[in-house]
Amino acid sequence: MDFMSYILASSLLILSMILSLPLTYGQLVPALFIFGDSAVDVGNNNNVWTIVKVNFPPHGRDFINKTSIGRFSNGKLATDFIAESLLFNSYQPAYLGREARGRNLLIGANFALAASGCYDATADIFLAIPLSEQLQNYEEYHEKVVMLVGDANASTIFSGGMHKISTGSSDFVQNYYINPLLNNTRTPEQFFDSLLQKYVKFVEDLSGLGARKIGVTTLPPIGCLPATRLKNLTLIVFDIYHSHPNKNHAEHDVPPSMESPEIERVSSLGY
Ligand SMILES: *[C@@H]1O[C@H](CO)[C@@H](O)[C@H](O)[C@H]1NC(C)=O
Ligand SMILES: *[C@@H]1O[C@H](CO)[C@@H](O)[C@H](O)[C@H]1NC(C)=O
Ligand SMILES: *[C@@H]1O[C@H](CO)[C@@H](O)[C@H](O)[C@H]1NC(C)=O
Ligand SMILES: *[C@@H]1O[C@H](CO)[C@@H](O)[C@H](O)[C@H]1NC(C)=O
């Protein structure tokens, strides 16, 4: 991933927010909301019956307490750095996780789920939650926050909070490039246009729900994603198979020769 340009785009956004906001909170905005795929999933995948998992080493190896907690990374994600730059004391909880309760919700939440895309069918292939459903969860979140702090305070959180979206790579990596039904009937540009329409609709829907600060980043260079760098696709299939909830069952069917360090290394970097 072109991490630097991702960070740069995010930093510019944060800078523009710092310049436009009075410092009424310990942090620069009341809340941070995150939507998207594995690049920003902080553990929602632990609570969903999806086949794309990271609840095994070496994931999280360089994270606080060296715990593997569902990030598709050895350490922090770009959005973790964003939360720190905005001066939050803790990271936004994974909305589907145990931490997303009570006052923890008042600093925002993370709705992202690995393997999801703009295009609902992309998520379906991997049993992930598409953007449209992340939006439903965000609506449900609104109700919880209104119950906690009342209408007026809640709408300050929604309108003052920053909404960050990182999605679209999965639609190419896990769908377009491997799906002849799509790639024989549409050019990459046509497919991209249809994704963009869905992206725009998502931003409009967020805005309809009261969001006023929405951060949009471009797709990271897809060729740098480990899943696309892997020449031998069997290994990806194995990796997904290996991390499947019915793993014990799967292990019986996989030749021992496939249990190489290469697999672990690749699976630690995300999809
Ligand atoms: C790390 O471990 C300490 C001690 O067990 C705990 O208090 C702290 O909350 C943990 N931090 C995270 C981010 O898990
Ligand atoms: C709502 O906001 C007011 C200030 O505008 C504050 O005094 C009050 O404590 C808040 N209520 C809750 C439940 O946080
Ligand atoms: C379309 O999908 C097929 C089947 O997986 C794949 O071999 C091919 O490279 C894809 N074509 C493009 C242009 O992505
Ligand atoms: C892919 O990896 C598997 C498992 O190591 C191996 O059996 C297979 O021959 C490899 N295929 C190619 C084309 O290298």
mmCIF file of C-alpha atoms and ligand atoms in Angstrom:
data_model
loop_
_atom_site.group_PDB
_atom_site.id
_atom_site.type_symbol
_atom_site.label_atom_id
_atom_site.label_comp_id
_atom_site.label_asym_id
_atom_site.label_seq_id
_atom_site.Cartn_x
_atom_site.Cartn_y
_atom_site.Cartn_z
ATOM 1 C CA MET A 1 0.000 0.000 0.000
ATOM 2 C CA ASP A 2 1.221 3.491 -0.707
ATOM 3 C CA PHE A 3 1.059 4.237 2.968
ATOM 4 C CA MET A 4 2.654 7.675 2.711
ATOM 5 C CA SER A 5 0.098 9.090 0.303
ATOM 6 C CA TYR A 6 -2.664 7.631 2.434
ATOM 7 C CA ILE A 7 -1.207 9.330 5.499
ATOM 8 C CA LEU A 8 -0.582 12.536 3.568
ATOM 9 C CA ALA A 9 -4.180 12.731 2.345
ATOM 10 C CA SER A 10 -5.384 12.045 5.867
ATOM 11 C CA SER A 11 -3.026 14.597 7.389
ATOM 12 C CA LEU A 12 -4.216 17.311 5.034
ATOM 13 C CA LEU A 13 -7.750 16.520 6.003
ATOM 14 C CA ILE A 14 -6.899 16.647 9.691
ATOM 15 C CA LEU A 15 -5.025 19.906 9.233
ATOM 16 C CA SER A 16 -8.010 21.506 7.543
ATOM 17 C CA MET A 17 -10.152 20.342 10.442
ATOM 18 C CA ILE A 18 -7.786 21.713 13.050
ATOM 19 C CA LEU A 19 -7.899 25.089 11.338
ATOM 20 C CA SER A 20 -11.686 25.100 11.175
ATOM 21 C CA LEU A 21 -12.585 23.803 14.624
ATOM 22 C CA PRO A 22 -12.755 25.363 18.045
ATOM 23 C CA LEU A 23 -11.044 23.137 20.617
ATOM 24 C CA THR A 24 -14.044 22.248 22.680
ATOM 25 C CA TYR A 25 -12.967 18.670 23.431
ATOM 26 C CA GLY A 26 -9.803 17.018 24.718
ATOM 27 C CA GLN A 27 -9.583 15.679 21.185
ATOM 28 C CA LEU A 28 -9.933 17.781 18.064
ATOM 29 C CA VAL A 29 -13.298 16.312 17.086
ATOM 30 C CA PRO A 30 -15.899 14.716 19.334
ATOM 31 C CA ALA A 31 -15.842 11.385 17.496
ATOM 32 C CA LEU A 32 -14.263 9.381 14.702
ATOM 33 C CA PHE A 33 -16.205 6.937 12.542
ATOM 34 C CA ILE A 34 -14.543 4.452 10.248
ATOM 35 C CA PHE A 35 -16.040 2.531 7.344
ATOM 36 C CA GLY A 36 -14.450 0.218 4.828
ATOM 37 C CA ASP A 37 -12.416 -2.965 4.422
ATOM 38 C CA SER A 38 -9.437 -4.799 5.909
ATOM 39 C CA ALA A 39 -7.205 -1.735 5.659
ATOM 40 C CA VAL A 40 -9.219 -0.221 8.517
ATOM 41 C CA ASP A 41 -11.006 -3.146 10.228
ATOM 42 C CA VAL A 42 -10.005 -3.223 13.925
ATOM 43 C CA GLY A 43 -11.674 -6.495 14.826
ATOM 44 C CA ASN A 44 -15.229 -6.529 13.563
ATOM 45 C CA ASN A 45 -14.129 -9.664 11.700
ATOM 46 C CA ASN A 46 -13.767 -11.422 15.075
ATOM 47 C CA ASN A 47 -17.499 -11.134 15.553
ATOM 48 C CA VAL A 48 -18.723 -12.104 12.139
ATOM 49 C CA TRP A 49 -18.860 -15.489 10.529
ATOM 50 C CA THR A 50 -16.626 -14.456 7.677
ATOM 51 C CA ILE A 51 -13.892 -16.613 6.185
ATOM 52 C CA VAL A 52 -11.371 -13.767 6.222
ATOM 53 C CA LYS A 53 -9.797 -13.775 9.704
ATOM 54 C CA VAL A 54 -6.617 -12.675 11.450
ATOM 55 C CA ASN A 55 -7.075 -14.039 14.950
ATOM 56 C CA PHE A 56 -3.823 -15.939 14.899
ATOM 57 C CA PRO A 57 -0.107 -15.003 14.924
ATOM 58 C CA PRO A 58 1.751 -13.132 13.588
ATOM 59 C CA HIS A 59 -1.047 -10.570 13.373
ATOM 60 C CA GLY A 60 -0.786 -7.869 15.998
ATOM 61 C CA ARG A 61 2.748 -8.897 16.848
ATOM 62 C CA ASP A 62 3.944 -5.267 17.074
ATOM 63 C CA PHE A 63 0.722 -3.830 18.452
ATOM 64 C CA ILE A 64 0.250 -2.649 22.040
ATOM 65 C CA ASN A 65 0.616 -5.660 24.364
ATOM 66 C CA LYS A 66 1.556 -7.741 21.295
ATOM 67 C CA THR A 67 -2.008 -8.886 21.039
ATOM 68 C CA SER A 68 -3.685 -10.122 17.935
ATOM 69 C CA ILE A 69 -7.003 -8.418 18.101
ATOM 70 C CA GLY A 70 -8.315 -8.476 14.589
ATOM 71 C CA ARG A 71 -6.280 -5.874 12.730
ATOM 72 C CA PHE A 72 -4.935 -6.957 9.349
ATOM 73 C CA SER A 73 -1.504 -5.800 10.304
ATOM 74 C CA ASN A 74 1.475 -6.522 12.493
ATOM 75 C CA GLY A 75 0.909 -3.172 14.210
ATOM 76 C CA LYS A 76 -1.161 -0.024 13.927
ATOM 77 C CA LEU A 77 -3.396 0.834 11.007
ATOM 78 C CA ALA A 78 -3.418 4.201 9.239
ATOM 79 C CA THR A 79 -6.643 5.015 11.056
ATOM 80 C CA ASP A 80 -4.955 4.333 14.416
ATOM 81 C CA PHE A 81 -2.469 7.066 13.544
ATOM 82 C CA ILE A 82 -5.350 9.323 12.539
ATOM 83 C CA ALA A 83 -7.061 8.758 15.901
ATOM 84 C CA GLU A 84 -3.787 9.625 17.640
ATOM 85 C CA SER A 85 -3.312 12.764 15.530
ATOM 86 C CA LEU A 86 -6.792 13.847 16.518
ATOM 87 C CA LEU A 87 -5.671 13.405 20.151
ATOM 88 C CA PHE A 88 -8.019 10.604 21.109
ATOM 89 C CA ASN A 89 -6.879 8.721 24.218
ATOM 90 C CA SER A 90 -8.156 5.416 22.917
ATOM 91 C CA TYR A 91 -9.025 3.872 19.578
ATOM 92 C CA GLN A 92 -12.607 3.722 18.398
ATOM 93 C CA PRO A 93 -14.069 0.334 19.313
ATOM 94 C CA ALA A 94 -15.027 -2.240 16.698
ATOM 95 C CA TYR A 95 -18.766 -1.719 16.537
ATOM 96 C CA LEU A 96 -19.503 -5.451 16.538
ATOM 97 C CA GLY A 97 -17.162 -6.150 19.438
ATOM 98 C CA ARG A 98 -17.599 -6.297 23.203
ATOM 99 C CA GLU A 99 -16.023 -2.882 23.806
ATOM 100 C CA ALA A 100 -18.666 -1.043 21.804
ATOM 101 C CA ARG A 101 -20.918 -0.326 24.750
ATOM 102 C CA GLY A 102 -22.125 2.578 26.833
ATOM 103 C CA ARG A 103 -19.948 5.656 26.973
ATOM 104 C CA ASN A 104 -17.213 3.969 24.910
ATOM 105 C CA LEU A 105 -19.481 4.738 21.971
ATOM 106 C CA LEU A 106 -19.269 8.473 22.509
ATOM 107 C CA ILE A 107 -15.851 8.756 20.807
ATOM 108 C CA GLY A 108 -17.222 7.079 17.683
ATOM 109 C CA ALA A 109 -16.915 3.557 16.407
ATOM 110 C CA ASN A 110 -15.329 1.459 13.702
ATOM 111 C CA PHE A 111 -17.781 -0.205 11.308
ATOM 112 C CA ALA A 112 -15.264 -1.565 8.791
ATOM 113 C CA LEU A 113 -15.095 -5.205 7.907
ATOM 114 C CA ALA A 114 -12.393 -7.037 5.986
ATOM 115 C CA ALA A 115 -13.273 -8.266 2.500
ATOM 116 C CA SER A 116 -16.146 -5.854 2.125
ATOM 117 C CA GLY A 117 -16.407 -3.588 -0.866
ATOM 118 C CA CYS A 118 -18.497 -0.828 -2.393
ATOM 119 C CA TYR A 119 -20.195 -3.456 -4.415
ATOM 120 C CA ASP A 120 -22.421 -5.668 -2.247
ATOM 121 C CA ALA A 121 -21.608 -8.789 -4.278
ATOM 122 C CA THR A 122 -17.913 -8.496 -3.356
ATOM 123 C CA ALA A 123 -18.706 -8.809 0.316
ATOM 124 C CA ASP A 124 -21.159 -11.639 -0.337
ATOM 125 C CA ILE A 125 -18.457 -13.831 -1.872
ATOM 126 C CA PHE A 126 -16.485 -13.686 1.381
ATOM 127 C CA LEU A 127 -19.463 -13.515 3.754
ATOM 128 C CA ALA A 128 -18.452 -9.998 4.747
ATOM 129 C CA ILE A 129 -20.545 -6.932 5.538
ATOM 130 C CA PRO A 130 -20.920 -4.563 2.585
ATOM 131 C CA LEU A 131 -20.896 -0.794 2.945
ATOM 132 C CA SER A 132 -24.686 -0.672 2.767
ATOM 133 C CA GLU A 133 -24.893 -2.791 5.913
ATOM 134 C CA GLN A 134 -22.179 -0.773 7.637
ATOM 135 C CA LEU A 135 -24.501 2.175 7.124
ATOM 136 C CA GLN A 136 -27.345 0.281 8.811
ATOM 137 C CA ASN A 137 -25.054 -0.375 11.763
ATOM 138 C CA TYR A 138 -24.225 3.315 11.847
ATOM 139 C CA GLU A 139 -27.953 4.115 12.032
ATOM 140 C CA GLU A 140 -28.332 1.674 14.903
ATOM 141 C CA TYR A 141 -25.336 3.343 16.565
ATOM 142 C CA HIS A 142 -27.170 6.694 16.313
ATOM 143 C CA GLU A 143 -30.102 5.312 18.277
ATOM 144 C CA LYS A 144 -27.777 4.052 21.017
ATOM 145 C CA VAL A 145 -26.018 7.404 21.339
ATOM 146 C CA VAL A 146 -29.312 9.312 21.452
ATOM 147 C CA MET A 147 -30.371 7.032 24.320
ATOM 148 C CA LEU A 148 -27.095 7.773 26.107
ATOM 149 C CA VAL A 149 -26.844 11.554 25.801
ATOM 150 C CA GLY A 150 -30.092 12.805 24.292
ATOM 151 C CA ASP A 151 -30.899 14.260 20.883
ATOM 152 C CA ALA A 152 -29.076 17.566 21.086
ATOM 153 C CA ASN A 153 -25.774 16.183 22.371
ATOM 154 C CA ALA A 154 -25.965 13.260 19.991
ATOM 155 C CA SER A 155 -26.364 15.402 16.922
ATOM 156 C CA THR A 156 -23.295 17.409 17.952
ATOM 157 C CA ILE A 157 -21.365 14.142 17.970
ATOM 158 C CA PHE A 158 -22.669 13.118 14.534
ATOM 159 C CA SER A 159 -22.155 16.470 12.852
ATOM 160 C CA GLY A 160 -18.861 17.268 14.575
ATOM 161 C CA GLY A 161 -17.436 13.769 14.208
ATOM 162 C CA MET A 162 -15.104 12.811 11.407
ATOM 163 C CA HIS A 163 -16.221 10.016 9.083
ATOM 164 C CA LYS A 164 -13.462 8.148 7.332
ATOM 165 C CA ILE A 165 -14.026 5.795 4.406
ATOM 166 C CA SER A 166 -11.474 3.369 2.983
ATOM 167 C CA THR A 167 -12.965 0.961 0.494
ATOM 168 C CA GLY A 168 -12.789 -0.293 -3.094
ATOM 169 C CA SER A 169 -9.661 -2.448 -3.260
ATOM 170 C CA SER A 170 -11.584 -5.594 -2.419
ATOM 171 C CA ASP A 171 -13.910 -4.948 -5.332
ATOM 172 C CA PHE A 172 -10.963 -5.367 -7.672
ATOM 173 C CA VAL A 173 -8.757 -7.871 -5.848
ATOM 174 C CA GLN A 174 -11.471 -10.215 -4.669
ATOM 175 C CA ASN A 175 -13.956 -9.732 -7.409
ATOM 176 C CA TYR A 176 -13.172 -8.033 -10.713
ATOM 177 C CA TYR A 177 -9.754 -9.579 -11.287
ATOM 178 C CA ILE A 178 -10.918 -13.089 -10.542
ATOM 179 C CA ASN A 179 -14.481 -12.990 -11.784
ATOM 180 C CA PRO A 180 -14.908 -13.659 -15.514
ATOM 181 C CA LEU A 181 -18.606 -12.745 -15.320
ATOM 182 C CA LEU A 182 -17.552 -9.218 -14.443
ATOM 183 C CA ASN A 183 -14.268 -8.823 -16.231
ATOM 184 C CA ASN A 184 -15.515 -10.203 -19.565
ATOM 185 C CA THR A 185 -18.501 -7.889 -19.650
ATOM 186 C CA ARG A 186 -17.066 -4.642 -18.301
ATOM 187 C CA THR A 187 -13.833 -2.748 -18.736
ATOM 188 C CA PRO A 188 -11.992 -1.763 -15.553
ATOM 189 C CA GLU A 189 -13.141 1.825 -16.201
ATOM 190 C CA GLN A 190 -16.788 0.789 -16.438
ATOM 191 C CA PHE A 191 -16.491 -1.248 -13.267
ATOM 192 C CA PHE A 192 -14.766 1.651 -11.548
ATOM 193 C CA ASP A 193 -17.615 3.967 -12.594
ATOM 194 C CA SER A 194 -20.201 1.693 -11.052
ATOM 195 C CA LEU A 195 -18.153 1.534 -7.838
ATOM 196 C CA LEU A 196 -17.886 5.286 -7.812
ATOM 197 C CA GLN A 197 -21.651 5.638 -8.073
ATOM 198 C CA LYS A 198 -22.045 3.428 -5.025
ATOM 199 C CA TYR A 199 -19.368 5.373 -3.194
ATOM 200 C CA VAL A 200 -21.145 8.657 -3.942
ATOM 201 C CA LYS A 201 -24.439 7.189 -2.769
ATOM 202 C CA PHE A 202 -22.769 6.088 0.467
ATOM 203 C CA VAL A 203 -21.410 9.577 1.102
ATOM 204 C CA GLU A 204 -24.845 11.062 0.387
ATOM 205 C CA ASP A 205 -26.491 8.603 2.760
ATOM 206 C CA LEU A 206 -23.972 9.454 5.488
ATOM 207 C CA SER A 207 -24.673 13.102 4.941
ATOM 208 C CA GLY A 208 -28.410 12.375 5.107
ATOM 209 C CA LEU A 209 -27.792 10.884 8.559
ATOM 210 C CA GLY A 210 -26.178 14.085 9.791
ATOM 211 C CA ALA A 211 -22.506 13.546 8.957
ATOM 212 C CA ARG A 212 -20.796 16.791 7.957
ATOM 213 C CA LYS A 213 -17.112 15.864 8.020
ATOM 214 C CA ILE A 214 -16.386 13.053 5.623
ATOM 215 C CA GLY A 215 -12.855 11.943 4.761
ATOM 216 C CA VAL A 216 -12.414 10.148 1.473
ATOM 217 C CA THR A 217 -9.121 8.583 0.431
ATOM 218 C CA THR A 218 -8.125 7.108 -2.874
ATOM 219 C CA LEU A 219 -7.519 3.372 -3.275
ATOM 220 C CA PRO A 220 -4.086 2.246 -2.178
ATOM 221 C CA PRO A 221 -1.995 0.878 -5.077
ATOM 222 C CA ILE A 222 -3.604 -2.522 -5.383
ATOM 223 C CA GLY A 223 -0.479 -4.196 -6.741
ATOM 224 C CA CYS A 224 1.168 -3.712 -3.356
ATOM 225 C CA LEU A 225 -1.457 -5.698 -1.460
ATOM 226 C CA PRO A 226 -0.047 -9.054 -0.390
ATOM 227 C CA ALA A 227 -2.978 -10.935 -1.855
ATOM 228 C CA THR A 228 -2.178 -9.599 -5.311
ATOM 229 C CA ARG A 229 1.583 -10.019 -4.961
ATOM 230 C CA LEU A 230 1.163 -13.680 -4.303
ATOM 231 C CA LYS A 231 1.766 -15.512 -7.571
ATOM 232 C CA ASN A 232 0.458 -18.827 -6.390
ATOM 233 C CA LEU A 233 -3.256 -18.437 -5.807
ATOM 234 C CA THR A 234 -3.456 -21.851 -4.162
ATOM 235 C CA LEU A 235 -1.770 -20.247 -1.193
ATOM 236 C CA ILE A 236 -4.498 -17.634 -0.842
ATOM 237 C CA VAL A 237 -7.178 -20.261 -0.980
ATOM 238 C CA PHE A 238 -5.258 -22.234 1.592
ATOM 239 C CA ASP A 239 -4.816 -19.169 3.768
ATOM 240 C CA ILE A 240 -8.533 -18.484 3.800
ATOM 241 C CA TYR A 241 -9.189 -22.157 4.353
ATOM 242 C CA HIS A 242 -6.666 -22.223 7.191
ATOM 243 C CA SER A 243 -8.255 -19.279 8.979
ATOM 244 C CA HIS A 244 -11.768 -20.594 8.552
ATOM 245 C CA PRO A 245 -13.808 -21.125 11.736
ATOM 246 C CA ASN A 246 -13.960 -24.856 10.950
ATOM 247 C CA LYS A 247 -10.194 -24.948 10.847
ATOM 248 C CA ASN A 248 -9.741 -28.330 12.472
ATOM 249 C CA HIS A 249 -11.847 -29.893 9.835
ATOM 250 C CA ALA A 250 -9.911 -28.118 7.110
ATOM 251 C CA GLU A 251 -6.509 -29.168 8.395
ATOM 252 C CA HIS A 252 -7.203 -32.779 7.621
ATOM 253 C CA ASP A 253 -7.657 -31.997 3.952
ATOM 254 C CA VAL A 254 -4.537 -29.911 3.431
ATOM 255 C CA PRO A 255 -1.212 -31.477 2.559
ATOM 256 C CA PRO A 256 1.425 -30.758 5.240
ATOM 257 C CA SER A 257 3.754 -29.372 2.560
ATOM 258 C CA MET A 258 1.565 -26.283 2.364
ATOM 259 C CA GLU A 259 2.196 -25.284 5.951
ATOM 260 C CA SER A 260 5.127 -23.065 5.102
ATOM 261 C CA PRO A 261 6.339 -19.828 6.740
ATOM 262 C CA GLU A 262 5.473 -18.105 3.445
ATOM 263 C CA ILE A 263 1.798 -18.654 4.161
ATOM 264 C CA GLU A 264 2.033 -17.075 7.570
ATOM 265 C CA ARG A 265 3.934 -14.125 6.250
ATOM 266 C CA VAL A 266 1.429 -13.463 3.531
ATOM 267 C CA SER A 267 -1.597 -13.905 5.714
ATOM 268 C CA SER A 268 -0.257 -11.324 8.129
ATOM 269 C CA LEU A 269 -0.541 -8.493 5.698
ATOM 270 C CA GLY A 270 -4.169 -8.411 4.726
ATOM 271 C CA TYR A 271 -6.424 -8.642 1.707
HETATM 272 C C1 LIG B 1 -2.275 -3.733 27.793
HETATM 273 O O1 LIG B 1 -2.140 -4.462 28.982
HETATM 274 C C2 LIG B 1 -2.375 -3.715 30.175
HETATM 275 C C3 LIG B 1 -2.054 -4.594 31.372
HETATM 276 O O2 LIG B 1 -2.703 -5.831 31.269
HETATM 277 C C4 LIG B 1 -3.836 -3.227 30.146
HETATM 278 O O3 LIG B 1 -4.084 -2.448 31.316
HETATM 279 C C5 LIG B 1 -4.059 -2.385 28.919
HETATM 280 O O4 LIG B 1 -5.429 -2.007 28.832
HETATM 281 C C6 LIG B 1 -3.690 -3.163 27.662
HETATM 282 N N1 LIG B 1 -3.789 -2.305 26.514
HETATM 283 C C7 LIG B 1 -4.447 -2.655 25.396
HETATM 284 C C8 LIG B 1 -4.525 -1.622 24.332
HETATM 285 O O5 LIG B 1 -4.936 -3.750 25.245
HETATM 286 C C1 LIG B 2 -25.317 17.350 27.075
HETATM 287 O O1 LIG B 2 -24.618 18.559 26.810
HETATM 288 C C2 LIG B 2 -24.685 19.480 27.884
HETATM 289 C C3 LIG B 2 -23.955 20.744 27.431
HETATM 290 O O2 LIG B 2 -24.421 21.164 26.188
HETATM 291 C C4 LIG B 2 -24.059 18.908 29.110
HETATM 292 O O3 LIG B 2 -24.202 19.821 30.186
HETATM 293 C C5 LIG B 2 -24.742 17.596 29.477
HETATM 294 O O4 LIG B 2 -24.079 17.006 30.553
HETATM 295 C C6 LIG B 2 -24.742 16.661 28.285
HETATM 296 N N1 LIG B 2 -25.492 15.444 28.625
HETATM 297 C C7 LIG B 2 -24.957 14.221 28.613
HETATM 298 C C8 LIG B 2 -25.867 13.109 29.015
HETATM 299 O O5 LIG B 2 -23.802 13.997 28.289
HETATM 300 C C1 LIG B 3 -10.846 -12.290 -15.390
HETATM 301 O O1 LIG B 3 -11.021 -13.423 -14.558
HETATM 302 C C2 LIG B 3 -10.254 -14.544 -14.957
HETATM 303 C C3 LIG B 3 -10.674 -15.748 -14.118
HETATM 304 O O2 LIG B 3 -10.263 -15.654 -12.806
HETATM 305 C C4 LIG B 3 -8.781 -14.205 -14.828
HETATM 306 O O3 LIG B 3 -7.986 -15.316 -15.206
HETATM 307 C C5 LIG B 3 -8.464 -13.014 -15.724
HETATM 308 O O4 LIG B 3 -7.126 -12.616 -15.549
HETATM 309 C C6 LIG B 3 -9.380 -11.839 -15.396
HETATM 310 N N1 LIG B 3 -9.177 -10.784 -16.378
HETATM 311 C C7 LIG B 3 -8.966 -9.505 -16.031
HETATM 312 C C8 LIG B 3 -8.841 -8.531 -17.157
HETATM 313 O O5 LIG B 3 -8.879 -9.153 -14.880
HETATM 314 C C1 LIG B 4 1.292 -23.563 -5.478
HETATM 315 O O1 LIG B 4 1.552 -23.975 -4.150
HETATM 316 C C2 LIG B 4 1.156 -25.317 -3.877
HETATM 317 C C3 LIG B 4 1.414 -25.587 -2.411
HETATM 318 O O2 LIG B 4 2.728 -25.285 -2.053
HETATM 319 C C4 LIG B 4 1.941 -26.292 -4.789
HETATM 320 O O3 LIG B 4 1.505 -27.611 -4.542
HETATM 321 C C5 LIG B 4 1.681 -25.902 -6.240
HETATM 322 O O4 LIG B 4 2.472 -26.722 -7.095
HETATM 323 C C6 LIG B 4 2.022 -24.439 -6.492
HETATM 324 N N1 LIG B 4 1.640 -24.075 -7.831
HETATM 325 C C7 LIG B 4 2.441 -23.380 -8.634
HETATM 326 C C8 LIG B 4 1.904 -23.072 -9.985
HETATM 327 O O5 LIG B 4 3.550 -23.028 -8.294
#
